[in-house]
Coordinates of C-alpha atoms in Angstrom, one line a residue:
X12 CA -10.8 138.4 -37.6
X13 CA -9.4 135.1 -36.1
X14 CA -7.9 134.2 -39.5
X15 CA -6.5 137.7 -40.0
X16 CA -4.9 137.6 -36.5
X17 CA -3.4 134.2 -37.1
X18 CA -2.0 134.5 -40.6
X19 CA -1.7 138.2 -41.5
X20 CA -0.5 139.8 -38.2
X21 CA 2.9 138.4 -37.0
X22 CA 4.6 139.2 -33.8
X23 CA 7.7 141.5 -34.1
X24 CA 6.5 142.6 -37.6
X25 CA 3.0 144.2 -37.3
X26 CA 3.0 144.3 -33.5
X27 CA 5.1 143.6 -30.4
X28 CA 4.2 142.3 -26.9
X29 CA 5.1 144.9 -24.3
X30 CA 4.2 144.4 -20.6
X31 CA 1.6 141.8 -21.6
X32 CA 0.0 144.3 -24.1
X33 CA -0.3 144.1 -27.9
X34 CA 1.3 147.3 -29.2
X35 CA 1.2 148.1 -33.0
X36 CA 4.3 148.9 -34.9
X37 CA 4.3 151.6 -37.7
X38 CA 5.2 150.0 -40.9
X39 CA 7.0 153.0 -42.3
X40 CA 8.8 154.4 -39.2
X41 CA 9.3 151.2 -37.3
X42 CA 8.1 152.9 -34.1
X43 CA 5.6 151.7 -31.5
X44 CA 2.1 153.3 -31.9
X45 CA 1.2 153.7 -28.2
X46 CA -2.6 154.0 -27.6
X47 CA -3.5 152.9 -31.2
X48 CA -5.8 149.8 -31.4
X49 CA -7.3 147.9 -34.3
X50 CA -11.1 148.1 -34.6
X51 CA -14.0 145.7 -35.2
X52 CA -12.6 143.1 -32.7
X53 CA -9.3 142.5 -34.6
X54 CA -7.1 143.7 -31.8
X55 CA -9.0 141.5 -29.4
X56 CA -8.4 138.5 -31.7
X57 CA -4.6 139.2 -31.6
X58 CA -4.7 139.5 -27.8
X59 CA -6.5 136.1 -27.7
X60 CA -3.9 134.6 -30.0
X61 CA -1.1 135.8 -27.8
X62 CA -2.9 134.7 -24.6
X63 CA -2.8 138.1 -22.9
X64 CA -5.6 140.1 -21.2
X65 CA -8.3 140.9 -23.7
X66 CA -9.2 144.6 -23.4
X67 CA -12.5 146.1 -24.3
X68 CA -13.2 147.0 -27.9
X69 CA -12.6 150.7 -28.8
X70 CA -15.5 152.8 -30.1
X71 CA -15.0 155.1 -33.1
X72 CA -16.3 158.6 -32.3
X73 CA -14.8 160.4 -35.3
X74 CA -12.9 159.4 -38.5
X75 CA -11.0 161.3 -41.1
X76 CA -8.3 160.4 -43.6
X77 CA -4.9 162.1 -43.5
X78 CA -5.6 163.5 -46.9
X79 CA -8.8 165.3 -45.9
X80 CA -7.2 166.3 -42.6
X81 CA -4.4 168.1 -44.4
X82 CA -6.8 169.7 -46.9
X83 CA -8.5 171.4 -44.0
X84 CA -5.5 173.8 -43.8
X85 CA -5.9 177.0 -45.9
X86 CA -2.3 176.6 -47.1
X87 CA -0.1 173.6 -47.7
X88 CA 3.6 173.4 -48.3
X89 CA 6.5 171.3 -47.1
X90 CA 10.1 170.1 -47.7
X91 CA 11.4 166.6 -47.8
X92 CA 14.2 164.7 -49.5
X93 CA 12.0 162.0 -50.9
X94 CA 9.1 163.8 -52.5
X95 CA 10.1 163.3 -56.1
X96 CA 8.9 159.7 -56.3
X97 CA 5.5 160.8 -55.0
X98 CA 5.1 163.9 -57.2
X99 CA 2.0 162.5 -59.0
X100 CA 0.2 161.8 -55.8
X101 CA 1.0 165.3 -54.4
X102 CA -0.5 166.9 -57.5
X103 CA -3.6 164.7 -57.8
X104 CA -4.6 164.8 -54.1
X105 CA -3.4 168.2 -53.0
X106 CA -2.8 170.1 -56.3
X107 CA 0.8 170.7 -55.1
X108 CA 3.8 170.9 -57.5
X109 CA 7.0 169.2 -56.5
X110 CA 10.2 171.3 -57.2
X111 CA 13.6 169.7 -56.9
X112 CA 16.2 171.8 -55.2
X113 CA 19.9 171.2 -55.7
X114 CA 21.9 169.9 -52.7
X115 CA 24.0 172.3 -50.6
X116 CA 27.1 170.3 -51.3
X117 CA 28.0 167.8 -54.1
X118 CA 26.9 164.3 -53.3
X119 CA 30.0 162.0 -53.0
X120 CA 28.0 158.9 -52.0
X121 CA 28.3 155.8 -54.1
X122 CA 25.0 154.0 -54.7
X123 CA 26.0 150.5 -55.9
X124 CA 23.8 148.1 -57.8
X125 CA 21.9 145.6 -55.8
X126 CA 23.2 142.1 -55.0
X127 CA 20.6 139.4 -55.6
X128 CA 20.8 136.1 -53.8
X129 CA 18.9 132.8 -54.4
X130 CA 17.6 132.6 -50.8
X131 CA 17.5 134.6 -47.5
X132 CA 20.0 132.3 -45.7
X133 CA 22.8 133.0 -48.3
X134 CA 21.9 136.7 -48.3
X135 CA 22.3 137.0 -44.5
X136 CA 25.5 135.0 -44.4
X137 CA 27.0 137.2 -47.1
X138 CA 26.0 140.4 -45.2
X139 CA 27.6 139.1 -42.0
X140 CA 30.9 138.3 -43.8
X141 CA 30.9 141.7 -45.5
X142 CA 30.1 143.6 -42.2
X143 CA 32.9 141.7 -40.5
X144 CA 35.4 142.9 -43.2
X145 CA 34.2 146.5 -43.1
X146 CA 34.4 146.7 -39.3
X147 CA 38.1 145.6 -39.5
X148 CA 38.7 148.5 -41.9
X149 CA 37.3 150.9 -39.4
X150 CA 34.2 151.9 -41.3
X151 CA 30.9 152.7 -39.4
X152 CA 28.1 150.5 -40.8
X153 CA 24.3 151.0 -40.7
X154 CA 22.3 147.9 -41.6
X155 CA 18.7 148.6 -42.5
X156 CA 16.0 145.9 -42.0
X157 CA 12.3 145.9 -42.7
X158 CA 11.0 144.4 -39.4
X159 CA 11.9 143.8 -35.8
X160 CA 12.0 140.1 -36.4
X161 CA 14.6 140.5 -39.3
X162 CA 16.7 142.9 -37.2
X163 CA 16.9 140.4 -34.3
X164 CA 17.6 137.4 -36.7
X165 CA 20.5 139.4 -38.2
X166 CA 21.7 140.3 -34.7
X167 CA 22.0 136.7 -33.7
X168 CA 24.1 135.9 -36.8
X169 CA 26.4 138.8 -36.0
X170 CA 26.9 137.6 -32.4
X171 CA 27.8 134.2 -33.7
X172 CA 30.5 135.8 -35.8
X173 CA 31.6 137.9 -32.8
X174 CA 30.8 141.2 -34.5
X175 CA 30.0 143.8 -31.8
X176 CA 27.0 145.8 -32.7
X177 CA 23.9 147.8 -31.5
X178 CA 20.3 147.0 -32.3
X179 CA 17.8 149.8 -32.8
X180 CA 14.2 148.8 -33.1
X181 CA 10.8 149.5 -31.4
X182 CA 11.9 147.2 -28.5
X183 CA 14.9 149.3 -27.7
X184 CA 13.5 152.8 -28.6
X185 CA 14.5 154.3 -25.2
X186 CA 18.2 153.9 -26.2
X187 CA 17.6 155.5 -29.6
X188 CA 19.5 158.8 -29.0
X189 CA 22.5 157.0 -27.4
X190 CA 22.7 154.4 -30.3
X191 CA 22.4 157.1 -33.0
X192 CA 25.1 159.2 -31.3
X193 CA 27.5 156.3 -31.4
X194 CA 26.5 155.0 -34.9
X195 CA 29.1 157.2 -36.7
X196 CA 32.1 156.1 -34.7
X197 CA 34.9 154.1 -36.5
X198 CA 34.1 150.4 -36.7
X199 CA 30.6 150.7 -35.0
X200 CA 27.9 148.5 -36.4
X201 CA 24.2 149.4 -36.0
X202 CA 21.4 147.1 -37.0
X203 CA 18.1 149.1 -37.3
X204 CA 14.6 149.0 -38.6
X205 CA 13.1 152.0 -40.4
X206 CA 13.5 154.0 -37.2
X207 CA 17.1 154.9 -38.4
X208 CA 16.0 155.6 -41.9
X209 CA 13.9 158.8 -41.5
X210 CA 15.1 162.2 -40.2
X211 CA 18.1 160.7 -38.5
X212 CA 21.4 162.5 -38.7
X213 CA 24.4 160.2 -38.1
X214 CA 27.5 162.3 -37.4
X215 CA 30.7 160.8 -38.8
X216 CA 33.1 160.3 -35.9
X217 CA 30.4 159.8 -33.2
X218 CA 30.1 161.8 -30.0
X219 CA 33.6 162.1 -28.7
X220 CA 34.2 164.1 -25.5
X221 CA 36.6 166.7 -27.0
X222 CA 36.6 168.5 -30.3
X223 CA 40.1 167.2 -31.0
X224 CA 39.1 163.6 -30.4
X225 CA 36.0 164.0 -32.6
X226 CA 38.1 165.7 -35.4
X227 CA 40.5 162.7 -35.5
X228 CA 37.7 160.2 -35.4
X229 CA 35.8 162.1 -38.2
X230 CA 39.0 162.2 -40.3
X231 CA 39.5 158.4 -39.9
X232 CA 35.9 157.7 -40.9
X233 CA 36.1 159.9 -44.0
X234 CA 39.4 158.3 -45.0
X235 CA 37.7 154.8 -44.7
X236 CA 35.0 155.9 -47.2
X237 CA 32.3 157.3 -44.8
X238 CA 29.2 155.6 -43.5
X239 CA 28.4 152.3 -45.1
X240 CA 24.7 151.6 -45.5
X241 CA 23.6 148.1 -46.2
X242 CA 19.9 147.4 -47.0
X243 CA 18.8 143.9 -46.3
X244 CA 15.6 144.1 -48.4
X245 CA 13.8 146.4 -50.8
X246 CA 10.8 148.1 -49.3
X247 CA 7.5 148.4 -51.3
X248 CA 8.1 152.1 -51.5
X249 CA 11.2 153.6 -53.1
X250 CA 10.8 156.6 -50.8
X251 CA 11.7 154.4 -47.8
X252 CA 14.7 153.0 -49.5
X253 CA 15.9 156.5 -50.5
X254 CA 15.5 157.6 -46.9
X255 CA 17.8 154.8 -45.8
X256 CA 20.3 155.7 -48.5
X257 CA 20.1 159.3 -47.3
X258 CA 21.7 158.5 -44.0
X259 CA 25.0 158.3 -45.8
X260 CA 26.9 161.0 -47.7
X261 CA 25.3 163.9 -46.0
X262 CA 26.6 167.5 -46.5
X263 CA 29.2 166.4 -48.9
X264 CA 30.7 163.6 -46.8
X265 CA 31.7 160.4 -48.6
X266 CA 29.5 157.3 -48.3
X267 CA 28.5 154.0 -49.7
X268 CA 25.1 152.3 -50.1
X269 CA 24.0 148.9 -51.4
X270 CA 21.0 146.6 -51.1
X271 CA 21.2 142.9 -50.6
X272 CA 18.1 141.1 -52.0
X273 CA 17.0 137.5 -52.0
X274 CA 14.4 135.9 -54.2
X275 CA 12.5 134.9 -51.0
X276 CA 11.8 138.6 -50.2
X277 CA 8.1 139.7 -50.3
X278 CA 8.7 142.1 -53.1
X279 CA 10.6 139.6 -55.3
X280 CA 8.1 136.8 -54.7
X281 CA 5.4 139.1 -55.9
X282 CA 7.1 140.2 -59.1
X283 CA 9.0 137.4 -60.9
X284 CA 11.2 136.0 -58.1
X285 CA 10.2 132.4 -59.0
X286 CA 11.0 133.0 -62.7
X287 CA 14.5 134.4 -61.8
X288 CA 15.1 131.5 -59.4
X289 CA 14.2 128.9 -62.1
X290 CA 16.7 130.7 -64.4
X291 CA 19.4 130.5 -61.7
X292 CA 18.7 126.8 -61.3
X293 CA 18.9 126.2 -65.1
X294 CA 22.2 128.0 -65.3
X295 CA 23.5 125.9 -62.3
X296 CA 24.4 128.9 -60.1
X297 CA 25.5 128.2 -56.6
X298 CA 23.3 129.4 -53.7
X299 CA 25.9 131.7 -52.1
X300 CA 26.9 133.4 -55.3
X301 CA 25.1 136.7 -55.8
X302 CA 24.0 138.3 -59.1
X303 CA 25.0 142.0 -59.6
X304 CA 23.3 143.4 -62.6
X305 CA 22.0 146.9 -63.4
X306 CA 19.2 145.5 -65.4
X307 CA 18.0 143.4 -62.5
X308 CA 18.2 146.5 -60.2
X309 CA 16.0 148.4 -62.6
X310 CA 13.6 145.5 -62.7
X311 CA 13.3 145.6 -58.9
X312 CA 12.7 149.4 -59.1
X313 CA 10.0 148.8 -61.7
X314 CA 8.4 146.3 -59.4
X315 CA 8.5 149.0 -56.6
X316 CA 7.0 151.5 -59.0
X317 CA 4.1 149.1 -59.7
X318 CA 3.4 148.5 -56.0
X319 CA 3.5 152.3 -55.4
X320 CA 1.0 152.8 -58.2
X321 CA -1.2 150.1 -56.8
X322 CA -1.0 151.6 -53.3
X323 CA -1.7 155.1 -54.7
X324 CA -4.9 153.8 -56.3
X325 CA -6.0 152.4 -53.0
X326 CA -5.3 155.7 -51.2
X327 CA -7.0 157.6 -54.0
X328 CA -10.1 155.4 -53.8
X329 CA -10.1 155.8 -50.0
X330 CA -10.1 159.6 -50.4
X331 CA -13.0 159.5 -52.9
X332 CA -15.0 157.4 -50.4
X333 CA -14.0 159.7 -47.5
X334 CA -15.1 162.7 -49.5
X335 CA -18.6 161.5 -49.1
X336 CA -18.1 161.3 -45.3
X337 CA -16.3 164.7 -45.4
X338 CA -19.5 166.5 -46.5
X339 CA -21.5 164.8 -43.8
X340 CA -18.8 165.6 -41.3
X341 CA -19.0 169.3 -42.1
X342 CA -22.8 169.4 -41.6
X343 CA -22.7 167.4 -38.3
X344 CA -19.7 169.3 -36.8
X345 CA -21.3 172.6 -37.7
X346 CA -24.4 171.7 -35.7
X347 CA -22.3 170.3 -32.9
X348 CA -20.0 173.4 -32.7
X349 CA -23.1 175.6 -32.5
X350 CA -24.2 173.4 -29.6
X351 CA -20.9 173.8 -27.8
X352 CA -21.2 177.6 -28.2
X353 CA -24.9 177.5 -27.1
X354 CA -25.9 179.2 -30.3
X355 CA -29.1 177.3 -31.0
X356 CA -32.3 179.3 -30.3
X357 CA -35.9 178.2 -30.1
X358 CA -37.1 180.4 -33.0
X359 CA -34.6 178.6 -35.3
X360 CA -36.1 175.1 -34.5
X361 CA -39.7 176.0 -33.4
X362 CA -41.2 175.2 -36.8
X363 CA -39.3 171.9 -37.1
X364 CA -40.2 170.9 -33.5
X365 CA -43.9 171.5 -34.2
X366 CA -43.8 169.6 -37.5
X367 CA -42.1 166.6 -35.8
X368 CA -44.6 166.4 -33.0
X369 CA -47.6 166.9 -35.4
X370 CA -46.2 164.2 -37.6
X371 CA -46.3 161.6 -34.9
X372 CA -50.0 162.2 -34.2
X373 CA -50.9 162.4 -37.9
X374 CA -49.8 158.7 -38.1
X375 CA -52.8 158.0 -35.8
X376 CA -55.3 159.7 -38.1
X377 CA -57.2 157.7 -40.8
X378 CA -58.5 158.9 -44.2
X379 CA -61.7 160.2 -42.6
X380 CA -59.6 162.5 -40.3
X381 CA -60.6 160.5 -37.2
X382 CA -58.1 159.4 -34.5
X383 CA -57.6 155.6 -34.4
X384 CA -56.0 155.1 -31.0
X385 CA -56.9 157.9 -28.6
X386 CA -55.3 156.3 -25.5
X387 CA -52.0 156.1 -27.4
X388 CA -52.3 159.8 -28.4
X389 CA -52.8 160.7 -24.7
X390 CA -49.8 158.6 -23.6
X391 CA -47.5 160.2 -26.3
X392 CA -48.7 163.7 -25.5
X393 CA -48.0 163.1 -21.8
X394 CA -44.6 161.6 -22.5
X395 CA -43.5 164.5 -24.9
X396 CA -44.8 167.3 -22.7
X397 CA -43.9 165.7 -19.4
X398 CA -47.5 165.7 -18.0
X399 CA -50.1 163.2 -16.9
X400 CA -52.2 161.7 -19.7
X401 CA -55.3 162.3 -17.6
X402 CA -54.5 166.0 -17.4
X403 CA -54.1 166.0 -21.2
X404 CA -57.5 164.4 -21.6
X405 CA -59.2 166.9 -19.4
X406 CA -57.7 169.8 -21.4
X407 CA -58.5 168.3 -24.8
X408 CA -62.3 168.0 -24.4
X409 CA -65.1 168.3 -21.9
X410 CA -66.8 165.3 -23.4
X411 CA -65.5 162.2 -21.6
X412 CA -62.4 161.5 -23.6
X413 CA -63.8 162.4 -27.0
X414 CA -61.5 164.8 -28.9
X415 CA -60.8 165.6 -32.5
X416 CA -57.6 166.0 -34.5
X417 CA -58.0 169.8 -34.5
X418 CA -58.2 169.8 -30.7
X419 CA -54.9 167.8 -30.5
X420 CA -53.2 170.2 -33.0
X421 CA -54.4 173.2 -31.0
X422 CA -53.3 171.6 -27.7
X423 CA -49.8 170.9 -29.2
X424 CA -49.4 174.5 -30.5
X425 CA -50.6 175.9 -27.1
X426 CA -48.2 173.8 -25.1
X427 CA -45.3 174.9 -27.3
X428 CA -46.2 178.6 -27.1
X429 CA -46.6 178.2 -23.3
X430 CA -43.2 176.6 -23.1
X431 CA -41.6 179.5 -25.0
X432 CA -43.3 182.1 -22.8
X433 CA -42.6 180.5 -19.4
X434 CA -38.8 179.9 -20.0
X435 CA -36.2 182.5 -20.9
X436 CA -34.4 182.3 -24.2
X437 CA -31.0 181.6 -22.7
X438 CA -32.3 178.5 -20.8
X439 CA -34.0 177.1 -23.8
X440 CA -30.9 177.6 -25.9
X441 CA -28.8 175.6 -23.4
X442 CA -31.4 172.8 -23.3
X443 CA -31.5 172.5 -27.1
X444 CA -27.7 172.6 -27.3
X445 CA -27.3 169.9 -24.6
X446 CA -29.8 167.7 -26.4
X447 CA -28.1 168.1 -29.7
X448 CA -24.8 167.2 -28.2
X449 CA -26.2 164.1 -26.6
X450 CA -28.1 162.8 -29.6
X451 CA -25.4 163.7 -32.2
X452 CA -22.8 161.8 -30.2
X453 CA -25.2 158.8 -29.8
X454 CA -26.3 158.5 -33.4
X455 CA -23.1 159.6 -35.1
X456 CA -21.1 156.7 -33.6
X457 CA -23.7 154.3 -35.0
X458 CA -23.7 156.1 -38.4
X459 CA -19.9 155.8 -38.7
X460 CA -20.0 152.1 -38.0
X461 CA -22.8 151.5 -40.5
X462 CA -21.0 153.6 -43.2
X463 CA -17.8 151.7 -42.7
X464 CA -19.5 148.3 -42.9
X465 CA -21.2 149.4 -46.1
X466 CA -17.9 150.7 -47.6
X467 CA -16.3 147.3 -47.1
X468 CA -19.0 145.5 -49.0
X469 CA -20.0 148.0 -51.6
X470 CA -17.4 146.7 -54.1
X471 CA -19.8 143.8 -54.8
X472 CA -22.0 146.3 -56.7
X473 CA -19.5 146.1 -59.5
X474 CA -20.7 142.5 -60.2
X475 CA -24.1 144.0 -61.1
X476 CA -22.4 146.5 -63.5
X477 CA -23.0 149.4 -61.1
X478 CA -20.4 151.9 -60.0
X479 CA -19.6 151.1 -56.3
X480 CA -18.6 154.7 -55.6
X481 CA -21.9 156.0 -57.0
X482 CA -23.9 153.5 -55.1
X483 CA -22.0 154.4 -51.9
X484 CA -22.8 158.1 -52.4
X485 CA -26.5 157.4 -53.0
X486 CA -26.9 155.0 -50.0
X487 CA -24.7 157.3 -47.8
X488 CA -26.9 160.3 -48.7
X489 CA -30.1 158.4 -47.7
X490 CA -28.5 157.2 -44.5
X491 CA -27.3 160.6 -43.5
X492 CA -30.7 162.2 -44.2
X493 CA -32.2 159.6 -41.9
X494 CA -29.6 160.4 -39.3
X495 CA -30.4 164.1 -39.3
X496 CA -34.1 163.3 -39.1
X497 CA -33.5 161.0 -36.1
X498 CA -31.4 163.6 -34.2
X499 CA -33.9 166.4 -34.8
X500 CA -36.9 164.2 -33.8
X501 CA -35.1 163.1 -30.6
X502 CA -34.4 166.8 -29.7
X503 CA -38.1 167.7 -30.5
X504 CA -39.5 164.9 -28.3
X505 CA -37.2 165.6 -25.3
X506 CA -36.9 169.4 -25.1
X507 CA -40.1 169.8 -23.0
X508 CA -38.9 167.5 -20.3
X509 CA -36.6 170.3 -19.0
X510 CA -39.6 172.3 -17.9
X511 CA -42.8 171.6 -15.9
X512 CA -45.8 172.3 -18.2
X513 CA -48.7 171.5 -15.8
X514 CA -48.9 175.3 -15.2
X515 CA -51.7 176.7 -17.2
X516 CA -53.7 173.4 -17.4
X517 CA -57.4 173.2 -16.5
X518 CA -56.9 171.0 -13.4
X519 CA -55.9 171.1 -9.8
X520 CA -52.3 169.9 -10.5
X521 CA -49.7 172.1 -8.9
X522 CA -46.7 173.1 -11.1
X523 CA -44.4 172.1 -8.2
X524 CA -45.5 168.4 -8.1
X525 CA -45.5 167.0 -11.6
X526 CA -46.9 163.5 -12.2
X527 CA -45.9 162.1 -15.5
X528 CA -46.8 159.0 -17.6
X529 CA -48.2 155.8 -16.1
X530 CA -45.5 155.6 -13.4
X531 CA -47.3 158.2 -11.3
X532 CA -43.9 158.9 -9.7
X533 CA -43.8 162.4 -8.1
X534 CA -40.7 164.5 -8.9
X535 CA -39.9 167.7 -7.1
X536 CA -38.8 170.4 -9.5
X537 CA -37.7 173.9 -8.4
X538 CA -38.6 176.5 -10.9
X539 CA -36.2 179.0 -9.4
X540 CA -33.0 176.8 -9.7
X541 CA -31.3 175.5 -12.9
X542 CA -30.1 171.9 -12.8
X543 CA -26.3 171.8 -13.2
X544 CA -24.5 169.0 -15.1
X545 CA -23.0 167.6 -11.9
X546 CA -26.1 168.0 -9.7
X547 CA -28.1 164.9 -8.7
X548 CA -30.6 163.9 -11.4
X549 CA -34.2 164.9 -10.3
X550 CA -35.5 161.4 -11.1
X551 CA -34.0 160.2 -7.8
X552 CA -31.5 157.6 -9.3
X553 CA -28.7 159.1 -7.2
X554 CA -26.6 159.6 -10.4
X555 CA -25.3 162.9 -11.7
X556 CA -27.6 164.7 -14.1
X557 CA -25.1 164.4 -17.0
X558 CA -24.7 160.6 -16.5
X559 CA -28.4 159.9 -16.0
X560 CA -30.7 162.2 -18.0
X561 CA -31.6 160.8 -21.4
X562 CA -30.6 157.2 -20.6
X563 CA -33.0 154.3 -20.4
X564 CA -32.5 154.2 -16.6
X565 CA -33.7 157.8 -16.1
X566 CA -37.4 158.1 -15.3
X567 CA -37.7 161.6 -16.5

């Protein structure tokens, strides 16, 4: 995490510092993601790097991929201007066809071939010169950047050239509406991240006070060629680039778009940038002279297509792994939803509760059907049924602590039957439901963390010629089966603590004063009053019942 925080996460690219807090930035929209934090201590590592207050680590209570979240809807449909490049993914993940609809008005926008520079410095200096010329011609200009850092670097260069402009990024998001409203005015320059590239309608002419003023400004902008869009770098996804292009030439208006690329850009470095740079050196080209070639533009788009395919395979694999979790989610949430609606009844779980309790005592029985540790049996019976082990011993046998396996089994069945008769069905349903809620929330969080850790390392199975996904499914199934067993056992071993079971025992103990376990602590229970979630816990801790019962601090 320390290495990731130091080298992979850069300020003003992946995150910003806002009021001494590390706020993540959305890579695709350029907007701040308030309240979102990285897991597994990575966010804390970034906070330590930036020397700000380290906040507590977040705990994951539920996870779902966007793909599986959308697939929960009975019907899926949508409309977007950039779906065509992702048509394959729409079909493979959602079984949705993409249909291209003709535009309302003829597109008059000119999309010019990319200009390719040897390095970033020459690219930015050329952009500044070009923007200065266009501003004098009275054209509104939108400059798209890929990060906050790049937008601010370009802003400094424009200020040195005395080019008036506005900056729209995650640091100035509160001025977004005002900046966008002015972005279409003649001669206005706007430097923006992806915030201005998605769903933003820039009106040519800006927001003039009167209709006449706006009409004149609109006419001037149209005559100057419309909104000029300059992209400072190609994004990994063609869809993001198309969104930026789409700010210009809307509803039949004229427009102009062009991307300026340097061989230092991330995308170019990954796909042949060094080879092209060597070729430029060989030919003896000057640094500030750009290359404009349709073949090179196509090569860049092919590189983008390769990255998109790679990213799609990652998302597809993520969905395949999440499908395993999705089945588990459905089962767990079904039990949890029934708990919230108080739909669990004792008859439904009685057999399983009996089996779980019998199982724990069968582990104390040897091959000759004799009990190995009778004192442990008495302690466990007392703990489960909330009664004193001495009282259990008296009821099992008249013979000074000697009792058989059959007597224990009979005692367990009698206690369970007595519990069902002494308490009404509604109360028992509420108790079972509250226990399921408590133990599902407790164990599900641990299960999510374990499954996530396993998913990150399961790829090593490929080294042993085994399919990682298949191994993940097998291990995940075993772990989930163990999770359900743990939850059901915890419910079985705690359900009887809600009620005093001394009543009906062959001793002088009063049902109103229950002594339990070895602590010999007396707890006053009122049979005629139900314990509310916000009532004080009967154990005497002083905490509310919902905060105390079931925790290690509670003596019940």
